[in-house]
CSV table of N, CA, C and O in Angstrom, one decimal:
chain,number,residue,atom,x,y,z
A,1,UNK,N,-14.4,15.1,3.9
A,1,UNK,CA,-14.5,14.0,4.7
A,1,UNK,C,-14.9,12.9,3.5
A,1,UNK,O,-15.3,13.1,2.5
A,2,UNK,N,-14.2,11.9,3.9
A,2,UNK,CA,-14.2,10.7,3.1
A,2,UNK,C,-14.7,9.4,3.7
A,2,UNK,O,-14.6,9.2,4.9
A,3,UNK,N,-15.5,8.7,2.8
A,3,UNK,CA,-16.3,7.5,3.5
A,3,UNK,C,-16.0,6.5,2.4
A,3,UNK,O,-16.2,6.6,1.4
A,4,UNK,N,-15.8,5.2,2.8
A,4,UNK,CA,-15.4,3.8,2.0
A,4,UNK,C,-16.3,3.0,2.7
A,4,UNK,O,-16.4,2.6,3.9
A,5,UNK,N,-16.8,2.2,1.9
A,5,UNK,CA,-17.7,0.9,2.0
A,5,UNK,C,-17.0,-0.5,1.5
A,5,UNK,O,-16.5,-0.1,0.5
A,6,UNK,N,-17.3,-1.5,2.2
A,6,UNK,CA,-16.9,-2.7,1.7
A,6,UNK,C,-16.2,-3.4,2.5
A,6,UNK,O,-16.0,-3.3,3.7
A,7,UNK,N,-15.7,-4.8,2.1
A,7,UNK,CA,-15.1,-5.7,3.1
A,7,UNK,C,-13.7,-6.0,2.4
A,7,UNK,O,-13.4,-6.3,1.4
A,8,UNK,N,-12.6,-5.5,3.6
A,8,UNK,CA,-11.2,-5.5,3.1
A,8,UNK,C,-10.6,-6.2,4.0
A,8,UNK,O,-10.9,-6.1,5.1
A,9,UNK,N,-9.7,-7.3,3.9
A,9,UNK,CA,-9.2,-8.1,4.8
A,9,UNK,C,-8.2,-7.2,5.6
A,9,UNK,O,-7.4,-6.4,5.0
A,10,UNK,N,-8.3,-7.6,6.8
A,10,UNK,CA,-7.1,-6.8,7.7
A,10,UNK,C,-6.0,-7.7,8.0
A,10,UNK,O,-6.0,-8.7,8.6
A,11,UNK,N,-5.0,-7.6,7.0
A,11,UNK,CA,-3.9,-8.7,7.1
A,11,UNK,C,-2.8,-7.7,6.8
A,11,UNK,O,-2.6,-6.7,6.1
A,12,UNK,N,-1.5,-8.1,7.3
A,12,UNK,CA,-0.1,-7.5,6.9
A,12,UNK,C,0.4,-8.5,5.9
A,12,UNK,O,1.8,-8.1,5.9
A,13,UNK,N,0.0,-9.3,5.4
A,13,UNK,CA,0.6,-9.9,4.4
A,13,UNK,C,1.1,-9.4,3.3
A,13,UNK,O,0.4,-8.4,2.7
A,14,UNK,N,2.4,-9.2,3.0
A,14,UNK,CA,2.9,-8.7,2.1
A,14,UNK,C,2.8,-9.3,0.5
A,14,UNK,O,3.4,-10.4,0.2
A,15,UNK,N,2.1,-8.9,-0.4
A,15,UNK,CA,1.6,-9.2,-1.8
A,15,UNK,C,2.9,-8.6,-2.4
A,15,UNK,O,3.5,-7.3,-2.4
A,16,UNK,N,3.5,-9.0,-3.6
A,16,UNK,CA,4.5,-8.4,-4.5
A,16,UNK,C,3.9,-7.4,-5.2
A,16,UNK,O,2.7,-7.2,-5.8
A,17,UNK,N,4.6,-6.3,-5.1
A,17,UNK,CA,3.9,-4.9,-5.6
A,17,UNK,C,4.3,-4.8,-7.1
A,17,UNK,O,3.6,-4.2,-7.8
A,18,UNK,N,5.1,-5.5,-7.5
A,18,UNK,CA,5.7,-5.6,-8.9
A,18,UNK,C,6.2,-6.8,-9.5
A,18,UNK,O,7.2,-7.6,-8.7
A,19,UNK,N,5.7,-7.3,-10.4
A,19,UNK,CA,6.4,-8.5,-11.1
A,19,UNK,C,6.8,-8.3,-12.4
A,19,UNK,O,5.9,-8.0,-13.2
A,20,UNK,N,7.8,-8.4,-12.8
A,20,UNK,CA,8.6,-7.9,-14.1
A,20,UNK,C,7.8,-6.5,-14.6
A,20,UNK,O,8.0,-5.7,-13.9
A,21,UNK,N,7.0,-6.6,-15.6
A,21,UNK,CA,6.6,-5.5,-16.1
A,21,UNK,C,5.0,-5.1,-15.6
A,21,UNK,O,4.3,-4.4,-16.2
A,22,UNK,N,4.7,-6.0,-14.8
A,22,UNK,CA,3.4,-5.8,-14.2
A,22,UNK,C,3.4,-5.0,-12.9
A,22,UNK,O,4.1,-5.4,-11.9
A,23,UNK,N,2.8,-3.9,-12.7
A,23,UNK,CA,2.8,-3.1,-11.4
A,23,UNK,C,1.3,-3.3,-11.1
A,23,UNK,O,0.3,-2.8,-11.5
A,24,UNK,N,1.3,-3.7,-9.6
A,24,UNK,CA,-0.1,-3.6,-9.1
A,24,UNK,C,-0.4,-2.5,-8.3
A,24,UNK,O,0.3,-1.6,-7.9
A,25,UNK,N,-1.7,-2.4,-8.3
A,25,UNK,CA,-2.3,-1.3,-7.5
A,25,UNK,C,-3.4,-1.7,-6.6
A,25,UNK,O,-3.6,-3.0,-6.5
A,26,UNK,N,-3.7,-1.0,-5.5
A,26,UNK,CA,-4.7,-1.5,-4.6
A,26,UNK,C,-4.2,-2.4,-3.6
A,26,UNK,O,-3.3,-2.4,-3.3
A,27,UNK,N,-5.3,-3.2,-3.2
A,27,UNK,CA,-5.0,-4.4,-2.3
A,27,UNK,C,-3.7,-5.1,-2.8
A,27,UNK,O,-3.0,-5.4,-2.3
A,28,UNK,N,-3.7,-5.5,-4.1
A,28,UNK,CA,-2.6,-6.3,-4.7
A,28,UNK,C,-1.3,-5.6,-4.4
A,28,UNK,O,-0.4,-6.3,-4.7
A,29,UNK,N,-1.2,-4.5,-4.0
A,29,UNK,CA,0.0,-3.6,-4.0
A,29,UNK,C,0.1,-3.3,-2.8
A,29,UNK,O,1.2,-2.5,-2.4
A,30,UNK,N,-0.5,-4.0,-1.5
A,30,UNK,CA,-0.5,-3.4,-0.3
A,30,UNK,C,-0.8,-2.2,0.2
A,30,UNK,O,-0.2,-1.3,0.9
A,31,UNK,N,-1.8,-1.5,-0.6
A,31,UNK,CA,-2.0,-0.2,-0.5
A,31,UNK,C,-3.5,0.0,0.4
A,31,UNK,O,-3.8,0.9,0.4
A,32,UNK,N,-3.7,-1.1,1.1
A,32,UNK,CA,-4.9,-1.0,2.2
A,32,UNK,C,-4.2,-0.9,3.4
A,32,UNK,O,-3.2,-1.9,3.8
A,33,UNK,N,-4.5,0.1,4.4
A,33,UNK,CA,-3.9,0.0,5.6
A,33,UNK,C,-4.6,-1.3,6.4
A,33,UNK,O,-5.9,-1.8,6.5
A,34,UNK,N,-3.6,-2.1,6.8
A,34,UNK,CA,-3.9,-3.6,7.2
A,34,UNK,C,-4.8,-3.3,8.4
A,34,UNK,O,-5.6,-4.5,9.0
A,35,UNK,N,-4.5,-2.3,9.6
A,35,UNK,CA,-5.5,-2.4,10.8
A,35,UNK,C,-6.7,-1.8,10.4
A,35,UNK,O,-7.7,-1.8,11.4
A,36,UNK,N,-6.9,-1.0,9.6
A,36,UNK,CA,-8.3,-0.5,9.3
A,36,UNK,C,-9.1,-0.9,7.6
A,36,UNK,O,-10.3,-0.8,7.5
A,37,UNK,N,-8.3,-1.3,6.9
A,37,UNK,CA,-8.8,-1.3,5.8
A,37,UNK,C,-9.0,-0.4,5.0
A,37,UNK,O,-9.4,-0.3,3.6
A,38,UNK,N,-8.7,1.0,5.3
A,38,UNK,CA,-8.7,2.0,4.4
A,38,UNK,C,-7.8,2.0,3.4
A,38,UNK,O,-6.6,1.7,3.6
A,39,UNK,N,-8.2,2.6,2.1
A,39,UNK,CA,-7.2,2.2,1.0
A,39,UNK,C,-7.2,3.5,0.1
A,39,UNK,O,-6.2,3.5,-0.8
A,40,UNK,N,-8.2,4.3,0.0
A,40,UNK,CA,-8.4,5.1,-1.2
A,40,UNK,C,-7.1,6.0,-1.2
A,40,UNK,O,-6.7,6.2,-2.1
A,41,UNK,N,-7.0,6.6,-0.2
A,41,UNK,CA,-5.7,7.8,-0.3
A,41,UNK,C,-4.2,7.1,-0.8
A,41,UNK,O,-3.6,7.7,-1.5
A,42,UNK,N,-4.2,5.9,-0.3
A,42,UNK,CA,-2.8,5.2,-0.6
A,42,UNK,C,-3.0,4.6,-2.1
A,42,UNK,O,-1.7,4.7,-2.5
A,43,UNK,N,-4.1,4.7,-2.6
A,43,UNK,CA,-4.1,4.1,-3.9
A,43,UNK,C,-3.8,5.3,-4.9
A,43,UNK,O,-3.3,5.3,-6.1
A,44,UNK,N,-4.3,6.4,-4.6
A,44,UNK,CA,-4.4,7.6,-5.4
A,44,UNK,C,-2.6,8.0,-5.2
A,44,UNK,O,-2.1,8.5,-6.0
A,45,UNK,N,-1.9,7.8,-4.0
A,45,UNK,CA,-0.6,7.9,-4.0
A,45,UNK,C,0.2,7.3,-4.8
A,45,UNK,O,0.9,7.7,-5.5
A,46,UNK,N,-0.3,5.9,-4.4
A,46,UNK,CA,0.6,4.9,-5.4
A,46,UNK,C,0.6,5.2,-7.1
A,46,UNK,O,1.4,5.2,-7.7
A,47,UNK,N,-0.8,5.6,-7.7
A,47,UNK,CA,-1.1,6.0,-9.0
A,47,UNK,C,-0.3,7.3,-9.3
A,47,UNK,O,0.7,6.7,-10.1
A,48,UNK,N,0.0,8.2,-8.4
A,48,UNK,CA,1.0,9.0,-8.7
A,48,UNK,C,2.2,8.9,-8.8
A,48,UNK,O,2.9,9.3,-9.9
A,49,UNK,N,2.7,8.1,-7.9
A,49,UNK,CA,4.1,7.6,-7.9
A,49,UNK,C,4.2,6.6,-9.4
A,49,UNK,O,5.2,7.0,-9.7
A,50,UNK,N,3.5,5.9,-9.6
A,50,UNK,CA,3.7,5.2,-10.8
A,50,UNK,C,3.8,6.0,-12.0
A,50,UNK,O,4.7,5.8,-13.0
A,51,UNK,N,2.9,6.9,-12.2
A,51,UNK,CA,2.9,7.8,-13.3
A,51,UNK,C,4.2,8.7,-13.4
A,51,UNK,O,4.6,8.9,-14.5
A,52,UNK,N,4.4,9.1,-12.0
A,52,UNK,CA,5.8,10.2,-12.0
A,52,UNK,C,7.0,9.4,-12.5
A,52,UNK,O,7.7,9.6,-13.0
A,53,UNK,N,7.0,8.0,-12.1
A,53,UNK,CA,8.2,6.9,-12.4
A,53,UNK,C,8.3,6.6,-13.9
A,53,UNK,O,9.2,6.6,-14.4
A,54,UNK,N,7.0,6.6,-14.4
A,54,UNK,CA,7.0,6.3,-16.1
A,54,UNK,C,7.6,7.5,-16.8
A,54,UNK,O,8.4,7.3,-17.6
A,55,UNK,N,7.3,8.8,-16.0
A,55,UNK,CA,7.7,10.0,-16.8
A,55,UNK,C,9.3,10.0,-16.8
A,55,UNK,O,9.8,10.7,-17.8
A,56,UNK,N,9.9,9.5,-15.5
A,56,UNK,CA,11.1,9.7,-15.5
A,56,UNK,C,11.9,8.6,-15.9
A,56,UNK,O,13.1,8.5,-15.6
A,57,UNK,N,11.4,7.6,-16.6
A,57,UNK,CA,11.8,6.3,-16.8
A,57,UNK,C,12.7,5.4,-15.6
A,57,UNK,O,13.5,4.6,-16.0
A,58,UNK,N,11.9,5.6,-14.4
A,58,UNK,CA,12.1,4.9,-13.4
A,58,UNK,C,11.0,3.7,-13.0
A,58,UNK,O,9.8,4.2,-13.0
A,59,UNK,N,11.3,2.6,-13.2
A,59,UNK,CA,10.3,1.4,-13.4
A,59,UNK,C,10.2,0.9,-12.1
A,59,UNK,O,9.6,-0.5,-12.2
A,60,UNK,N,11.2,1.1,-10.8
A,60,UNK,CA,11.0,0.3,-10.0
A,60,UNK,C,10.2,1.0,-9.0
A,60,UNK,O,10.3,2.2,-8.2
A,61,UNK,N,8.9,0.2,-9.0
A,61,UNK,CA,8.1,1.0,-7.8
A,61,UNK,C,7.7,0.1,-6.7
A,61,UNK,O,6.7,0.3,-5.8
A,62,UNK,N,8.7,-0.7,-6.2
A,62,UNK,CA,8.4,-1.1,-4.9
A,62,UNK,C,9.3,-0.7,-3.7
A,62,UNK,O,9.3,-1.1,-2.9
A,63,UNK,N,9.9,0.7,-3.9
A,63,UNK,CA,10.6,1.2,-2.7
A,63,UNK,C,9.5,1.7,-1.7
A,63,UNK,O,8.7,2.3,-2.2
A,64,UNK,N,9.5,1.5,-0.6
A,64,UNK,CA,9.0,1.9,0.5
A,64,UNK,C,9.9,2.9,1.3
A,64,UNK,O,10.8,2.9,1.7
A,65,UNK,N,9.0,3.7,1.6
A,65,UNK,CA,9.8,4.9,2.5
A,65,UNK,C,9.7,4.4,4.1
A,65,UNK,O,9.1,3.8,4.4
A,66,UNK,N,10.2,5.6,4.8
A,66,UNK,CA,10.7,5.0,6.2
A,66,UNK,C,9.1,5.0,7.0
A,66,UNK,O,8.9,4.6,7.6
A,67,UNK,N,8.3,6.1,6.5
A,67,UNK,CA,6.9,6.3,7.1
A,67,UNK,C,6.0,5.0,6.6
A,67,UNK,O,5.3,4.5,7.3
A,68,UNK,N,6.2,4.6,5.4
A,68,UNK,CA,5.5,3.4,5.1
A,68,UNK,C,6.0,2.1,6.1
A,68,UNK,O,5.0,1.4,6.5
A,69,UNK,N,7.1,2.0,5.9
A,69,UNK,CA,7.6,0.9,7.1
A,69,UNK,C,7.3,1.0,8.5
A,69,UNK,O,6.9,0.3,9.2
A,70,UNK,N,7.1,2.2,9.0
A,70,UNK,CA,6.7,2.8,10.4
A,70,UNK,C,5.3,2.2,10.6
A,70,UNK,O,4.8,1.7,11.7
A,71,UNK,N,4.4,2.9,9.5
A,71,UNK,CA,2.9,2.5,9.7
A,71,UNK,C,2.9,0.9,9.4
A,71,UNK,O,1.8,0.6,10.1
A,72,UNK,N,3.4,0.1,8.7
A,72,UNK,CA,3.6,-1.3,8.7
A,72,UNK,C,3.7,-2.1,10.2
A,72,UNK,O,3.1,-2.8,10.5
A,73,UNK,N,4.8,-1.3,10.8
A,73,UNK,CA,5.2,-1.9,12.2
A,73,UNK,C,3.9,-1.4,13.0
A,73,UNK,O,3.5,-2.5,13.7
A,74,UNK,N,3.1,-0.5,13.2
A,74,UNK,CA,2.0,0.0,13.9
A,74,UNK,C,0.9,-1.1,13.7
A,74,UNK,O,0.1,-1.4,14.3
A,75,UNK,N,0.6,-1.2,12.4
A,75,UNK,CA,-0.4,-2.2,12.0
A,75,UNK,C,-0.5,-3.4,12.3
A,75,UNK,O,-1.1,-4.0,13.0
A,76,UNK,N,0.7,-4.2,12.2
A,76,UNK,CA,1.1,-5.3,12.6
A,76,UNK,C,1.1,-5.5,14.1
A,76,UNK,O,0.5,-6.5,14.4
A,77,UNK,N,1.6,-4.5,14.8
A,77,UNK,CA,1.3,-4.6,16.4
A,77,UNK,C,0.0,-4.6,16.9
A,77,UNK,O,-0.5,-5.4,17.6
A,78,UNK,N,-0.8,-3.6,16.1
A,78,UNK,CA,-2.4,-3.8,16.6
A,78,UNK,C,-2.8,-5.0,16.2
A,78,UNK,O,-3.7,-5.4,16.8
A,79,UNK,N,-2.5,-5.6,14.8
A,79,UNK,CA,-3.4,-6.7,14.5
A,79,UNK,C,-2.7,-7.8,15.4
A,79,UNK,O,-3.5,-8.7,15.5
A,80,UNK,N,-1.8,-8.0,15.9
A,80,UNK,CA,-1.1,-9.0,16.8
A,80,UNK,C,-1.9,-8.8,18.0
A,80,UNK,O,-2.3,-9.9,18.9
A,81,UNK,N,-2.3,-7.6,18.4
A,81,UNK,CA,-3.2,-7.4,19.9
A,81,UNK,C,-4.4,-7.9,19.6
A,81,UNK,O,-5.1,-8.5,20.4
A,82,UNK,N,-5.0,-7.4,18.5
A,82,UNK,CA,-6.3,-7.9,18.1
A,82,UNK,C,-6.7,-9.3,18.0
A,82,UNK,O,-7.7,-10.0,18.4
A,83,UNK,N,-5.5,-10.1,17.4
A,83,UNK,CA,-5.5,-11.5,17.5
A,83,UNK,C,-5.4,-12.3,18.8
A,83,UNK,O,-6.2,-13.2,19.0
């Protein structure tokens, strides 16, 4: 069971995930679910991807999977309905 508390903006604004050699995590890297604000598991996954990429000398961390894009579409739809 997981519980999070706090105030997280419900937005689908796309922040830059990486700027040159600065790799963002958390909300700054779009890792909060836009429709709910949930972020903990997404931040953990992103951190693992960054560590794995560094080990493999692959420093492009802005690649989004099909499932990420699909979830973004669902979130955008719900946010539009709520608005």
